[in-house]
Each structure stands twice: as C-alpha cells, then as structure tokens.
mmCIF file of C-alpha atoms and ligand atoms in Angstrom:
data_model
loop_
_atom_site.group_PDB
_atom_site.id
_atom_site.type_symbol
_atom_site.label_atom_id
_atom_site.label_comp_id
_atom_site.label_asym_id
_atom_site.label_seq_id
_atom_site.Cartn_x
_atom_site.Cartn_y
_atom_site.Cartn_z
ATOM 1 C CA UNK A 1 -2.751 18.126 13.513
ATOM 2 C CA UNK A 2 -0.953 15.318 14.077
ATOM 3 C CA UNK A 3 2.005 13.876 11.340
ATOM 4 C CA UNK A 4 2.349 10.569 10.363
ATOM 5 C CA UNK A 5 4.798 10.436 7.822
ATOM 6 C CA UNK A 6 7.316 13.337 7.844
ATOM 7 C CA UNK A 7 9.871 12.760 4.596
ATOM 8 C CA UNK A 8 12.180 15.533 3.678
ATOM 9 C CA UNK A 9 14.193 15.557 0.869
ATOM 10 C CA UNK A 10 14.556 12.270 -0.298
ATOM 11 C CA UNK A 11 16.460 11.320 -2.727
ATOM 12 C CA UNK A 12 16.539 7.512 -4.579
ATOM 13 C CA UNK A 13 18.778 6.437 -6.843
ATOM 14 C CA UNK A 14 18.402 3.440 -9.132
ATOM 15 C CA UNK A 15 20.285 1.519 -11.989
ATOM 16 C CA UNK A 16 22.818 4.322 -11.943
ATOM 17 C CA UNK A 17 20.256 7.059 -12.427
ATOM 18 C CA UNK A 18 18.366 9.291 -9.941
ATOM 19 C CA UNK A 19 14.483 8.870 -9.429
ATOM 20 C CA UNK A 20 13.634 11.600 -7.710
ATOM 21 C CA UNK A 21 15.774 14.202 -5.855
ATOM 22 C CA UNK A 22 14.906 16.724 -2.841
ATOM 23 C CA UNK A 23 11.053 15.091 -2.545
ATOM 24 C CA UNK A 24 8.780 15.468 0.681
ATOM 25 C CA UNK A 25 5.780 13.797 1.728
ATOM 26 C CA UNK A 26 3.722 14.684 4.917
ATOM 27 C CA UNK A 27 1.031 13.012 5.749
ATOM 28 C CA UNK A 28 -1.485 14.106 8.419
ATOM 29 C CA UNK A 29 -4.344 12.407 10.098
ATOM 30 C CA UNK A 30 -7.277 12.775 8.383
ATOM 31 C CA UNK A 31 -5.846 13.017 5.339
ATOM 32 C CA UNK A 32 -5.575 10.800 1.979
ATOM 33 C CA UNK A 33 -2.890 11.697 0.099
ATOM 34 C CA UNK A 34 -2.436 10.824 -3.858
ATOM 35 C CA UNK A 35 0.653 10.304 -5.555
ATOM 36 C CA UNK A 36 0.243 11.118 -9.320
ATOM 37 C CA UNK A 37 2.558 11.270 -12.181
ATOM 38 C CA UNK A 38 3.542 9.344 -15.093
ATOM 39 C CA UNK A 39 4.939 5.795 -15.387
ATOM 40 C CA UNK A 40 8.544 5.842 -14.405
ATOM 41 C CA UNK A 41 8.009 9.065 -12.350
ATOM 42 C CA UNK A 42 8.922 6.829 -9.058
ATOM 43 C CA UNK A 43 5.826 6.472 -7.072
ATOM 44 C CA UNK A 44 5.864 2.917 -6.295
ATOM 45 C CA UNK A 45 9.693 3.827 -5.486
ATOM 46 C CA UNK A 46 8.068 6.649 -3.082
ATOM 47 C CA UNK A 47 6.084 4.423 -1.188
ATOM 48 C CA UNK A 48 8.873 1.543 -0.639
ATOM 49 C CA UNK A 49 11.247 4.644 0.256
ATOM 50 C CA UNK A 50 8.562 5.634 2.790
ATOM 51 C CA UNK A 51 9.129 2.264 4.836
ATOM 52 C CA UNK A 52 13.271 1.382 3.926
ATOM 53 C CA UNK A 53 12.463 -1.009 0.785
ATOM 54 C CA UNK A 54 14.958 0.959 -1.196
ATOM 55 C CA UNK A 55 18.106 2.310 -0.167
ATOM 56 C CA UNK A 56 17.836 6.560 0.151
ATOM 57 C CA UNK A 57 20.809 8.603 -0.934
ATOM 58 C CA UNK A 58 19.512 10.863 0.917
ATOM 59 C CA UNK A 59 16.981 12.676 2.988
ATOM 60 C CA UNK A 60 15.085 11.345 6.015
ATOM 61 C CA UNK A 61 11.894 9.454 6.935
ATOM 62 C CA UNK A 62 10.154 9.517 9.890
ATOM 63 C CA UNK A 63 7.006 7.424 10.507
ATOM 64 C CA UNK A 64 4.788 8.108 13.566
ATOM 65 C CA UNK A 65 6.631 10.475 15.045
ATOM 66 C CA UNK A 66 10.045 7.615 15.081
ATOM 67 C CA UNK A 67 13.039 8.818 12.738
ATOM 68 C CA UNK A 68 13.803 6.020 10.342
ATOM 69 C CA UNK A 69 17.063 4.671 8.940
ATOM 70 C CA UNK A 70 17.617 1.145 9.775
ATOM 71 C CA UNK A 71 16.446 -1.901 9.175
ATOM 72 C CA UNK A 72 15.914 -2.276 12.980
ATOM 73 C CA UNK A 73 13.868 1.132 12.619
ATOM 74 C CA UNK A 74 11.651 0.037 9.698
ATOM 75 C CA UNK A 75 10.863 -3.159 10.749
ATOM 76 C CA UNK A 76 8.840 -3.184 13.573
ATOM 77 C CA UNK A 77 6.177 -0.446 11.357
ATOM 78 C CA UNK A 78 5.697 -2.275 8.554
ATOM 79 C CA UNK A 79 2.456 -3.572 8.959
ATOM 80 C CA UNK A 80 1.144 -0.864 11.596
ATOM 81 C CA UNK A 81 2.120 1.374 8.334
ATOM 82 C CA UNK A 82 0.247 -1.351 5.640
ATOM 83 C CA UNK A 83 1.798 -1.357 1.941
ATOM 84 C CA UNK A 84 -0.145 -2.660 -0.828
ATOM 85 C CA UNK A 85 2.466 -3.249 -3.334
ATOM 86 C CA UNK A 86 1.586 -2.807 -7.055
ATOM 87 C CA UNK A 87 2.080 -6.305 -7.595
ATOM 88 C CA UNK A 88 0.489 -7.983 -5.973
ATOM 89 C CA UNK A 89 2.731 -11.300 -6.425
ATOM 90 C CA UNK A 90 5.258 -9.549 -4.595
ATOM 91 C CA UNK A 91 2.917 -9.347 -1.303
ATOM 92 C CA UNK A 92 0.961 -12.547 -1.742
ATOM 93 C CA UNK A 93 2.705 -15.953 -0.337
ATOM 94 C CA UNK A 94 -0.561 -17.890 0.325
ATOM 95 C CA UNK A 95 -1.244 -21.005 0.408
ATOM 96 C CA UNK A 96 -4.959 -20.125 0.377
ATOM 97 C CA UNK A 97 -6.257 -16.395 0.508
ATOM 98 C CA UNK A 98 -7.214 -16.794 4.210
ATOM 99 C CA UNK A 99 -3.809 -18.055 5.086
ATOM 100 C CA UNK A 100 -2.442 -15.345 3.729
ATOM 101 C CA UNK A 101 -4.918 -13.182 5.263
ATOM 102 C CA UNK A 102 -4.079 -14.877 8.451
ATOM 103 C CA UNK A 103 -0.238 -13.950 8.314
ATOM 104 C CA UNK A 104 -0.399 -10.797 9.059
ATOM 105 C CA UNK A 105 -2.321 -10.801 12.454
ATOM 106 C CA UNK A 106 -0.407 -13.908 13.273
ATOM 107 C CA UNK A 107 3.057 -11.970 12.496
ATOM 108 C CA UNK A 108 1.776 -9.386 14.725
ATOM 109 C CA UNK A 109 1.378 -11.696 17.634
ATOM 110 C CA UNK A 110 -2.449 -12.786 18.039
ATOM 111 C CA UNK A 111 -3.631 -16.282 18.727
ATOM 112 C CA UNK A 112 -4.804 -18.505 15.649
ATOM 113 C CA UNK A 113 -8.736 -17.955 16.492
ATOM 114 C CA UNK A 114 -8.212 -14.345 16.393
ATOM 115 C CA UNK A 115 -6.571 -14.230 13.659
ATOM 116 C CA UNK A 116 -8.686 -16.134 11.634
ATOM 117 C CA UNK A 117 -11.513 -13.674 12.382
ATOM 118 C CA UNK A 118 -9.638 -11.041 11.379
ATOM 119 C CA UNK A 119 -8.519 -12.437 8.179
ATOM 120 C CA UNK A 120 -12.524 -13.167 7.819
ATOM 121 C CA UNK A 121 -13.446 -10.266 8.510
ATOM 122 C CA UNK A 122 -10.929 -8.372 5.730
ATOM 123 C CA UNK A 123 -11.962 -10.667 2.930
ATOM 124 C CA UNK A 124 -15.669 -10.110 4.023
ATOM 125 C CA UNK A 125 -15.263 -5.928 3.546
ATOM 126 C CA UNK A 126 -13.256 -6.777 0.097
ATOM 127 C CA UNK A 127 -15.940 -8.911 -0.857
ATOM 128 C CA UNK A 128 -13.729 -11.500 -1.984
ATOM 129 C CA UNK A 129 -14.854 -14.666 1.592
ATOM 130 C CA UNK A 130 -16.106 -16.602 -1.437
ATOM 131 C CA UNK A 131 -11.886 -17.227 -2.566
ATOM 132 C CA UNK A 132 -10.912 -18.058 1.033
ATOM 133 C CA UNK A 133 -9.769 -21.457 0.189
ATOM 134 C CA UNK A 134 -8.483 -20.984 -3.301
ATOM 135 C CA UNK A 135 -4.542 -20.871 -3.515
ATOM 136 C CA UNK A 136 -2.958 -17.441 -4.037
ATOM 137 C CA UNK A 137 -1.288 -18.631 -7.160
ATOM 138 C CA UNK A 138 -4.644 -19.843 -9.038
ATOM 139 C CA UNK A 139 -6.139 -16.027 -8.725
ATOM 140 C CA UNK A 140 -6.958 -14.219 -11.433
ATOM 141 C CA UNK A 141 -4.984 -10.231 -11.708
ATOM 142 C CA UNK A 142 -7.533 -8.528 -10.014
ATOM 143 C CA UNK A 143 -8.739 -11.494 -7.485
ATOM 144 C CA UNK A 144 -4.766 -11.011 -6.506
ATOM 145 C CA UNK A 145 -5.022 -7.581 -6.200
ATOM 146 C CA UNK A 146 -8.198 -7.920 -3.619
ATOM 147 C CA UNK A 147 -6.480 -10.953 -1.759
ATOM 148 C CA UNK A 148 -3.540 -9.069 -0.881
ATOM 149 C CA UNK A 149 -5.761 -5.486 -0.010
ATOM 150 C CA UNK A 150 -7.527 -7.786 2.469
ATOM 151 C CA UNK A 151 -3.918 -9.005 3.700
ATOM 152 C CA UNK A 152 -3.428 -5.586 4.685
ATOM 153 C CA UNK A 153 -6.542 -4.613 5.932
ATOM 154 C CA UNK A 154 -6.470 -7.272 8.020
ATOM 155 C CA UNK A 155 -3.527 -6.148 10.469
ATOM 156 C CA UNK A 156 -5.152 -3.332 11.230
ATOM 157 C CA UNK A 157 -2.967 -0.321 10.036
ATOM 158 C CA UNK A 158 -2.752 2.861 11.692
ATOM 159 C CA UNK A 159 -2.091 4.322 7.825
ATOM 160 C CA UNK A 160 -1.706 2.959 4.641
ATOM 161 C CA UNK A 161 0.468 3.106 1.571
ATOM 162 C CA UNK A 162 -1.565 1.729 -1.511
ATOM 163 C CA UNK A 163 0.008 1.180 -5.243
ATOM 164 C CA UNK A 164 -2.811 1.245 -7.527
ATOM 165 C CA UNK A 165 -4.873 -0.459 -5.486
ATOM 166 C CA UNK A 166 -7.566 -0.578 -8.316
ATOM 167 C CA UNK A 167 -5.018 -1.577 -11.073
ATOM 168 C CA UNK A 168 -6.680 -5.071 -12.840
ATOM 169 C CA UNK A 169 -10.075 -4.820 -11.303
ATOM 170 C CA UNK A 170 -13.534 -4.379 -12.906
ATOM 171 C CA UNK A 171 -15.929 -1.660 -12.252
ATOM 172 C CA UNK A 172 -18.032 -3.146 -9.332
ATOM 173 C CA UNK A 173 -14.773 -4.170 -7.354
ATOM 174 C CA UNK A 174 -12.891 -0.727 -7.652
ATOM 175 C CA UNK A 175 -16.172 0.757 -6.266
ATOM 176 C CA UNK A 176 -16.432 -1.399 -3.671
ATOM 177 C CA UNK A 177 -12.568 -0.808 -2.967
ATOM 178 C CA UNK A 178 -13.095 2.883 -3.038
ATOM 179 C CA UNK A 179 -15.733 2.649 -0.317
ATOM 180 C CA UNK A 180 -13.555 0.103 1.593
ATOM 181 C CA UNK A 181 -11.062 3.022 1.644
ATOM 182 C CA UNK A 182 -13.171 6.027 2.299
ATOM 183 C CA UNK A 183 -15.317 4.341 4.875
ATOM 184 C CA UNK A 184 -12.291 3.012 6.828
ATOM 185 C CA UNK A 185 -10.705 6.160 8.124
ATOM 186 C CA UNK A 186 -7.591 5.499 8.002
ATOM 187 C CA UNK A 187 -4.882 7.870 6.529
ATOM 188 C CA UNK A 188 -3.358 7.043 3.338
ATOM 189 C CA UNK A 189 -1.009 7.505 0.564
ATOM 190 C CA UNK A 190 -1.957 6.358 -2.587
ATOM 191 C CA UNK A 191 -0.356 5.999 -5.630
ATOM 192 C CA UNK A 192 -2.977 5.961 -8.687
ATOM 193 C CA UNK A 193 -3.723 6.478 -12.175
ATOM 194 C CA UNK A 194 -7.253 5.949 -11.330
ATOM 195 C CA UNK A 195 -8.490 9.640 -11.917
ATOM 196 C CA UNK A 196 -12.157 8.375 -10.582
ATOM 197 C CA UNK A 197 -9.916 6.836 -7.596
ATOM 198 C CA UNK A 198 -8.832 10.408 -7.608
ATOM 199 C CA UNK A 199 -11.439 12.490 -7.797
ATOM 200 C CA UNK A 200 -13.478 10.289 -4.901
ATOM 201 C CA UNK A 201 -11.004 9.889 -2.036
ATOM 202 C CA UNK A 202 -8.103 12.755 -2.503
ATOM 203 C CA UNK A 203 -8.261 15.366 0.173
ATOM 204 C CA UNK A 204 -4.499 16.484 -1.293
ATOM 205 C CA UNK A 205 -2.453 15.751 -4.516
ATOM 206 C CA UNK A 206 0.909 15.736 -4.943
ATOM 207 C CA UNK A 207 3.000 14.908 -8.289
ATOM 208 C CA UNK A 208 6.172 13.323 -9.181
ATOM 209 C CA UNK A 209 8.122 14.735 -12.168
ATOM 210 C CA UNK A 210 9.976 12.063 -14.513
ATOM 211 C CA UNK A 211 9.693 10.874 -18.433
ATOM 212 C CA UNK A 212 6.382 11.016 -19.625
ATOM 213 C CA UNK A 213 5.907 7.601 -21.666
ATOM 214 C CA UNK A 214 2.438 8.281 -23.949
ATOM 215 C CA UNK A 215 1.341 5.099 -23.537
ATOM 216 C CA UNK A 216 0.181 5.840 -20.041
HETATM 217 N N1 ATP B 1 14.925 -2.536 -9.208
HETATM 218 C C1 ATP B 1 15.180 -1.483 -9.979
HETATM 219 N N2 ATP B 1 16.418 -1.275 -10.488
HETATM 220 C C2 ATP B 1 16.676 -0.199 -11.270
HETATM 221 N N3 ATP B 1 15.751 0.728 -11.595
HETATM 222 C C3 ATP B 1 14.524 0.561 -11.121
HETATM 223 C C4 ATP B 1 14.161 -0.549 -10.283
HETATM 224 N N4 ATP B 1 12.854 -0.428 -9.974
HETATM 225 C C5 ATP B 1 12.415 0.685 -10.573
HETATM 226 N N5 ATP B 1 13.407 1.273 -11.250
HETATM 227 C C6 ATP B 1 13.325 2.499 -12.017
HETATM 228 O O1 ATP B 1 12.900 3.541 -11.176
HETATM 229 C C7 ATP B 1 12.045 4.432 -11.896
HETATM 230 C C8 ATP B 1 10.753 4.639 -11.115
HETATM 231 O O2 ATP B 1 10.017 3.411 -11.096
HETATM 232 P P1 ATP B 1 8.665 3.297 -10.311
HETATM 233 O O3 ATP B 1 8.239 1.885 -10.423
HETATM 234 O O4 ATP B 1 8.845 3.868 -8.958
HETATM 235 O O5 ATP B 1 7.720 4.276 -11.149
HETATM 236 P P2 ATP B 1 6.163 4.529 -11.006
HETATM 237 O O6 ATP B 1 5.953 6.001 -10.956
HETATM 238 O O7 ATP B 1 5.624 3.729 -9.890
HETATM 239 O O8 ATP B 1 5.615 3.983 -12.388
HETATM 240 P P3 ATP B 1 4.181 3.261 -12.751
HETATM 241 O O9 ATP B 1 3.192 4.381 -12.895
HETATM 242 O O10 ATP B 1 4.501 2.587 -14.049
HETATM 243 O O11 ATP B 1 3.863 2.305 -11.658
HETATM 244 C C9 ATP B 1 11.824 3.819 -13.284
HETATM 245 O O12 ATP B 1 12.649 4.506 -14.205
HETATM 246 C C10 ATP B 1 12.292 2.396 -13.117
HETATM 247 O O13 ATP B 1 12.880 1.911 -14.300
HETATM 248 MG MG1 MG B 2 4.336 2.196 -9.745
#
C-alpha cells in the first residue's frame, strides 16, 4: 500500500511548552484517518505540522514519498496536500466565494475559464453555488466553513487535511459534507469532535494525549 504522509516522531513546541512529543502519523491510500482528543491536545497543531505551518523541534515529515523540512520543500504540496483550517477566516481571502474558489486553481497554474469551472463545480458538490457572489466577509460561521471546503476541493487534492470540517454547520450541511467526503475518494486526515463524523467516514483512529478541559 502506498504512504502518503510518513511522520515520525514529531515533536512541537509552543509558548514555551511542548504539544506533543515522539507522535507519528501514516497515512495510506485508501484510508481516512481521524485525529481525536480533547481541546488543547494539538490536533489542529498536527495537521499544520504535517505541511511546515509550525516550526518542529523535532522529528520528520515526509509527504508523497518527498522528505520535508523547508519552506522550499513544503511549498510546492500545499494545495496537492489540501488543508481546511479550523478557521475558516484564516483560509478565506475572498472577495466573493467564487473568487476565492477560483484562487486555488489559478495559483496552481490553469487559465481563468478553467478555473472558474472548477471553482463552480466545488461550490456545486458543497451545495453552497447559491453564495458565489456574496463577499467572504458577509458569511455566516458555517457558510465560511463551506466556502473555504469548496476552496479546497476545488484544487483538486491528492489528500486532504480537514480541521473540523463540520464545526458551525447545521444538520443537513454536515451530511451533505460527510458524503462530499466519503464519495470523493480521496485520503484524509481529519481532525473532529464530530463522533457521527466519526463513526461514518473513519477507517482508523488515532488520539492525541493533552489536558482534558470538561467543557469539550
Ligand atoms: N500560536 C500559538 N502560540 C502558543 N501556543 C499555541 C499557539 N497555537 C496553539 N497553541 C497551543 O497549542 C496547544 C494545542 O493547540 P491546538 O489548537 O493544536 O489544539 P486542538 O487539539 O486542535 O484543540 P481544539 O480541539 O480546541 O481545536 C494548546 O495548548 C494551545 O494553547
Ligand atoms: Mg483544533
């Protein structure tokens, strides 16, 4: 079986203090992988690890068979390994949900007209063509959350790296997004509290220690 993302003891350290210490992640085709654990455990720190948003103090990444330390090594994946970030004000830029949709495909190289249609074509499976022209900033949580799912989808990733992608959103739309995922094939580490999420699409689980805050 193939591996996509081969992480050996990594190790992150933030604010002084260590998130996690000596943690691997493989990910295989075929496979969607879920990240549980409580708030604070570092998942969302996981998944930026995986593609050199944080700093590691130690251990190693390697993405699609390519060892990964640099900036000059991270770069050219990020998008052909998608990241839906857990906010999603940090992904979206706009100025209307199909420009933003457009960005990535455009970023990637292809012509405005094919673009476009791709960008269509993501909103369309999200269910969200009806907020094509609305700005990015006027969207409610979970319209956000959609716009910037169809930003990824739209660039076509080999695998993807979700952060509670059904955070915010109401029952019809994190159905819909858990068929969008499960129909689409492609490989995938998620990071979720979502234990229907869960239970539907996880072929493996894997948890993160940390605090435990009882609110979550
Ligand atoms: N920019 C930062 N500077 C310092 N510490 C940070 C920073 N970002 C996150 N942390 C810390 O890293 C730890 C892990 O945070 P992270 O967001 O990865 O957790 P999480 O498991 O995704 O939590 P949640 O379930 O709430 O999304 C937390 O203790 C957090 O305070
Ligand atoms: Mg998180």
């Amino acid at each position: 079986m193939d591996t996509l993302i081969e992480a050996r003891g990594l190790c992150v350290r933030r604010g002084g203090r260590t998130v996690f210490d000596g943690v691997d992640l493989l990910l295989a085709a075929g496979e969607r992988l879920f990240v549980l654990g409580p708030c604070g455990a570092g998942k969302s720190t996981l998944l930026h690890a995986l593609l050199g948003f944080v700093p590691l103090a130690g251990g190693s990444v390697r993405l699609l068979g390519r060892l990964c330390s640099s900036e000059a090594e991270f770069a050219p994946l990020r998008g052909v390994v998608g990241l839906l970030f857990q906010d999603p004000a940090d992904q979206l830029f706009g100025p209307t949900v199909l420009e933003d949709a457009e960005f990535g495909p455009l970023n990637q190289g292809l012509g405005r007209a094919a673009a476009r249609e791709r960008a269509w074509a993501a909103l369309h499976r999200v269910g969200i063509q009806m907020l094509a022209e609305r700005p990015v900033h006027e969207l409610s949580g979970g319209e956000q959350r959609l716009a910037a799912l169809a930003g990824v989808l739209a660039m076509q990733p080999a695998v993807l790296l979700l952060d509670e992608p059904t955070a915010a959103l109401d029952q019809a739309s994190a159905q819909r997004i858990a068929a969008v995922l499960e129909a689409c094939g492609v490989p995938m580490v998620v990071a979720a509290h979502d234990e229907a999420l869960v239970a539907r699409l996880a072929t493996r689980c894997q948890r993160l220690g940390g605090p435990v805050d009882p609110l979550c």
